[in-house]
Coordinates of C-alpha atoms in Angstrom, one line a residue:
X196 CA -49.3 3.9 -43.5
X197 CA -50.3 6.5 -45.9
X198 CA -51.8 8.6 -43.1
X199 CA -48.5 8.6 -41.3
X200 CA -46.7 9.8 -44.4
X201 CA -49.3 12.6 -44.8
X202 CA -48.7 13.7 -41.1
X203 CA -44.9 13.7 -41.6
X204 CA -45.3 15.6 -44.8
X205 CA -47.4 18.3 -43.1
X206 CA -45.0 18.6 -40.2
X207 CA -42.1 18.9 -42.6
X208 CA -44.0 21.6 -44.6
X209 CA -44.8 23.5 -41.4
X210 CA -41.2 23.3 -40.2
X211 CA -40.0 24.6 -43.6
X212 CA -42.4 27.5 -43.4
X213 CA -41.1 28.5 -40.0
X214 CA -37.5 28.2 -41.2
X215 CA -38.3 30.4 -44.2
X216 CA -40.0 33.0 -42.1
X217 CA -37.0 33.1 -39.7
X218 CA -34.6 33.5 -42.6
X219 CA -36.7 36.3 -44.0
X220 CA -36.6 38.1 -40.7
X221 CA -32.9 37.6 -40.4
X222 CA -32.3 38.8 -43.9
X223 CA -34.5 41.9 -43.5
X224 CA -33.2 42.9 -40.0
X225 CA -29.8 44.0 -41.4
X226 CA -29.4 47.3 -39.6
X227 CA -32.0 49.2 -41.6
X228 CA -34.5 49.2 -38.8
X229 CA -37.0 46.9 -40.5
X230 CA -38.8 44.4 -38.2
X231 CA -40.9 42.9 -40.9
X232 CA -41.6 43.5 -44.5
X233 CA -43.0 47.0 -45.0
X234 CA -42.6 48.0 -41.3
X235 CA -40.0 50.7 -40.3
X236 CA -38.3 50.5 -36.9
X237 CA -37.9 54.0 -35.4
X238 CA -34.3 54.8 -34.6
X239 CA -34.8 58.2 -32.9
X240 CA -37.2 61.1 -32.5
X241 CA -39.6 61.3 -35.4
X242 CA -38.7 64.2 -37.8
X243 CA -41.5 65.9 -39.6
X244 CA -41.0 66.1 -43.4
X245 CA -40.5 69.7 -44.7
X246 CA -43.6 71.1 -46.4
X247 CA -43.6 71.3 -50.1
X248 CA -43.5 74.8 -51.5
X249 CA -46.8 74.0 -53.3
X250 CA -48.6 72.9 -50.2
X251 CA -49.1 76.5 -48.9
X252 CA -47.6 75.7 -45.5
X253 CA -45.5 78.4 -44.0
X254 CA -41.8 77.6 -43.6
X255 CA -40.5 78.0 -40.0
X256 CA -38.7 81.3 -39.3
X257 CA -35.0 81.1 -39.3
X258 CA -32.5 83.2 -37.4
X259 CA -30.2 84.9 -39.8
X260 CA -26.8 85.7 -38.2
X261 CA -25.9 89.4 -38.1
X262 CA -23.4 90.4 -40.7
X263 CA -21.2 93.3 -39.4
X264 CA -19.8 93.9 -42.8
X265 CA -23.1 94.7 -44.5
X266 CA -22.8 98.3 -45.9
X267 CA -25.2 100.9 -44.6
X268 CA -27.8 102.4 -46.9
X269 CA -26.0 105.5 -48.2
X270 CA -29.3 107.3 -48.5
X271 CA -30.2 106.9 -44.9
X272 CA -29.4 109.8 -42.7
X273 CA -27.0 109.3 -39.9
X274 CA -28.1 110.1 -36.4
X275 CA -25.9 112.8 -34.6
X276 CA -23.3 111.4 -32.3
X277 CA -23.7 112.3 -28.7
X278 CA -20.0 112.8 -28.4
X279 CA -19.9 115.1 -31.4
X280 CA -22.7 117.4 -30.2
X281 CA -22.2 121.0 -29.3
X282 CA -23.9 120.8 -25.9
X283 CA -26.6 123.2 -26.9
X284 CA -29.0 120.9 -28.8
X285 CA -27.5 121.8 -32.2
X286 CA -26.1 119.0 -34.4
X287 CA -22.4 118.4 -34.5
X288 CA -20.4 120.3 -37.1
X289 CA -19.8 118.3 -40.3
X290 CA -18.2 118.7 -43.7
X291 CA -16.4 121.7 -45.1
X292 CA -17.2 125.1 -43.6
X293 CA -19.6 127.3 -45.5
X294 CA -19.8 131.1 -45.9
X295 CA -21.6 132.9 -43.1
X296 CA -24.8 134.6 -44.2
X297 CA -27.9 136.0 -42.7
X298 CA -29.9 132.8 -42.6
X299 CA -27.3 130.9 -40.6
X300 CA -26.3 133.7 -38.2
X301 CA -27.7 136.2 -35.8
X302 CA -26.5 139.8 -36.0
X303 CA -26.7 142.5 -33.3
X304 CA -25.9 146.2 -33.8
X305 CA -25.1 148.0 -30.5
X306 CA -24.0 151.7 -30.2
X307 CA -20.8 152.2 -28.3
X308 CA -20.0 155.1 -25.9
X309 CA -16.3 154.6 -26.7
X310 CA -15.1 155.0 -29.3
X311 CA -17.5 157.9 -29.9
X312 CA -20.0 157.5 -32.8
X313 CA -19.3 153.8 -33.2
X314 CA -21.6 150.8 -33.7
X315 CA -20.5 147.3 -32.8
X316 CA -21.7 144.4 -35.0
X317 CA -21.7 141.0 -33.4
X318 CA -22.4 138.0 -35.6
X319 CA -23.1 134.6 -34.0
X320 CA -23.1 131.4 -35.9
X321 CA -26.6 129.7 -35.3
X322 CA -26.0 126.9 -37.9
X323 CA -24.8 123.4 -37.4
X324 CA -21.6 123.9 -39.5
X325 CA -18.6 126.2 -39.2
X326 CA -18.7 129.3 -41.4
X327 CA -16.2 131.8 -42.7
X328 CA -16.6 135.6 -42.3
X329 CA -14.8 136.8 -45.3
X330 CA -13.5 140.4 -45.6
X331 CA -15.7 143.0 -43.9
X332 CA -19.4 143.6 -43.5
X333 CA -21.1 145.3 -46.4
X334 CA -23.4 147.6 -44.5
X335 CA -26.3 149.6 -46.0
X336 CA -28.0 152.3 -43.9
X337 CA -31.5 153.2 -45.1
X338 CA -31.6 153.5 -48.9
X339 CA -27.9 154.2 -49.4
X340 CA -26.5 153.0 -52.7
X341 CA -22.8 152.8 -51.8
X342 CA -21.1 150.5 -49.4
X343 CA -18.8 152.2 -46.9
X344 CA -15.1 151.4 -47.3
X345 CA -13.1 149.3 -44.8
X346 CA -10.2 150.4 -42.6
X347 CA -7.3 148.6 -44.3
X348 CA -5.2 148.6 -41.1
X349 CA -7.8 146.4 -39.5
X350 CA -7.3 143.5 -41.9
X351 CA -6.7 140.3 -39.9
X352 CA -3.9 137.9 -40.7
X353 CA -6.4 135.1 -41.4
X354 CA -10.1 134.6 -42.3
X355 CA -12.3 134.6 -39.2
X356 CA -14.0 131.2 -38.9
X357 CA -16.9 130.7 -36.6
X358 CA -17.9 127.3 -35.1
X359 CA -21.5 126.7 -34.1
X360 CA -22.3 129.2 -31.3
X361 CA -19.2 131.3 -31.8
X362 CA -19.2 135.0 -32.6
X363 CA -17.2 137.4 -34.8
X364 CA -17.1 141.2 -34.5
X365 CA -16.7 144.4 -36.6
X366 CA -17.2 148.1 -35.7
X367 CA -18.7 150.8 -37.8
X368 CA -17.5 154.4 -37.5
X369 CA -20.7 156.2 -38.1
X370 CA -19.6 159.8 -38.3
X371 CA -16.6 162.1 -37.7
X372 CA -16.1 162.8 -34.0
X373 CA -14.9 166.3 -34.8
X374 CA -17.9 167.2 -36.9
X375 CA -15.9 167.4 -40.1
X376 CA -18.1 165.0 -41.9
X377 CA -20.7 166.1 -44.5
X378 CA -24.1 164.9 -45.6
X379 CA -25.0 164.0 -42.0
X380 CA -28.4 162.2 -41.6
X381 CA -30.3 160.1 -39.2
X382 CA -30.8 156.5 -40.3
X383 CA -33.3 154.0 -38.7
X384 CA -32.7 150.8 -40.7
X385 CA -29.6 148.7 -41.3
X386 CA -28.8 145.8 -43.6
X387 CA -25.6 143.8 -43.2
X388 CA -24.5 141.7 -46.2
X389 CA -21.8 139.0 -46.2
X390 CA -18.9 138.8 -48.7
X391 CA -18.0 135.6 -50.4
X392 CA -14.4 134.2 -50.8
X393 CA -13.5 136.6 -53.6
X394 CA -14.6 139.6 -51.6
X395 CA -16.3 141.1 -54.7
X396 CA -19.8 140.0 -54.1
X397 CA -22.4 139.3 -51.4
X398 CA -23.7 135.8 -50.8
X399 CA -26.9 134.5 -49.4
X400 CA -29.3 136.6 -47.5
X401 CA -28.5 139.7 -45.5
X402 CA -29.1 140.4 -41.8
X403 CA -31.4 143.2 -40.5
X404 CA -30.3 144.1 -37.0
X405 CA -32.5 146.7 -35.3
X406 CA -31.1 150.1 -34.6
X407 CA -31.9 152.3 -31.5
X408 CA -35.4 153.7 -31.6
X409 CA -34.1 157.2 -32.3
X410 CA -31.8 156.0 -35.1
X411 CA -28.1 156.7 -35.6
X412 CA -26.3 159.7 -37.1
X413 CA -24.4 158.8 -40.2
X414 CA -22.3 161.1 -42.5
X415 CA -20.0 160.6 -45.5
X416 CA -17.0 159.6 -43.3
X417 CA -18.7 156.3 -42.4
X418 CA -16.3 153.2 -42.6
X419 CA -16.1 149.7 -41.2
X420 CA -13.5 147.4 -39.9
X421 CA -12.7 143.9 -41.2
X422 CA -14.3 141.0 -39.3
X423 CA -12.3 140.2 -36.1
X424 CA -12.2 137.3 -33.7
X425 CA -12.4 139.5 -30.6
X426 CA -14.5 142.5 -29.6
X427 CA -11.3 144.3 -28.4
X428 CA -9.8 144.1 -31.9
X429 CA -13.0 145.4 -33.5
X430 CA -13.1 148.6 -31.4
X431 CA -9.5 149.6 -31.8
X432 CA -10.3 151.8 -34.9

């Protein structure tokens, strides 16, 4: 009789153990993905944990969206615009026009057959910005100390402004056609200086256009015209 009780007691204990285990599984499987104590149920693709900054692992590269409002570096030079070019390889004009001078222009001096005893000065802007031709050319033949006067009737209504590649003109009356001039001499060198806005001083470097090999005859009647926009206006006097 005692053996039967022992068997029943063992069966009851085993049944209780099974029931407790089932309750434990039911209590743990509450949507957290746990199948058994200490075991995680995967609910999707396994995600790698981010590396700790102290682990030395490199963080994955991220793609930063482009921000069109980010200001440009003011110290970085801007590339010339293709639409703003001059068509001759020079950069587009920019900023306020400057005063024309020898370093940003090319000057040619050509003797004229008509009017007689005249020299035509052609100044071409070789810079990348527009420049002003103020007043008239301050010419110096040889070692002359005085600058020849200008023909007042040739003063234009506005300052001549040259864009890149454009030319301005002035003529020089070298000597009196009727021979009435004095102190005639042959000169082989010429320097052309450029006036500033005030007209009382020369600015920048001068130009040194070559003269004919046999020089030019100059006397004390020498005078120049103001700078002109056209060749025809320059040779009227």
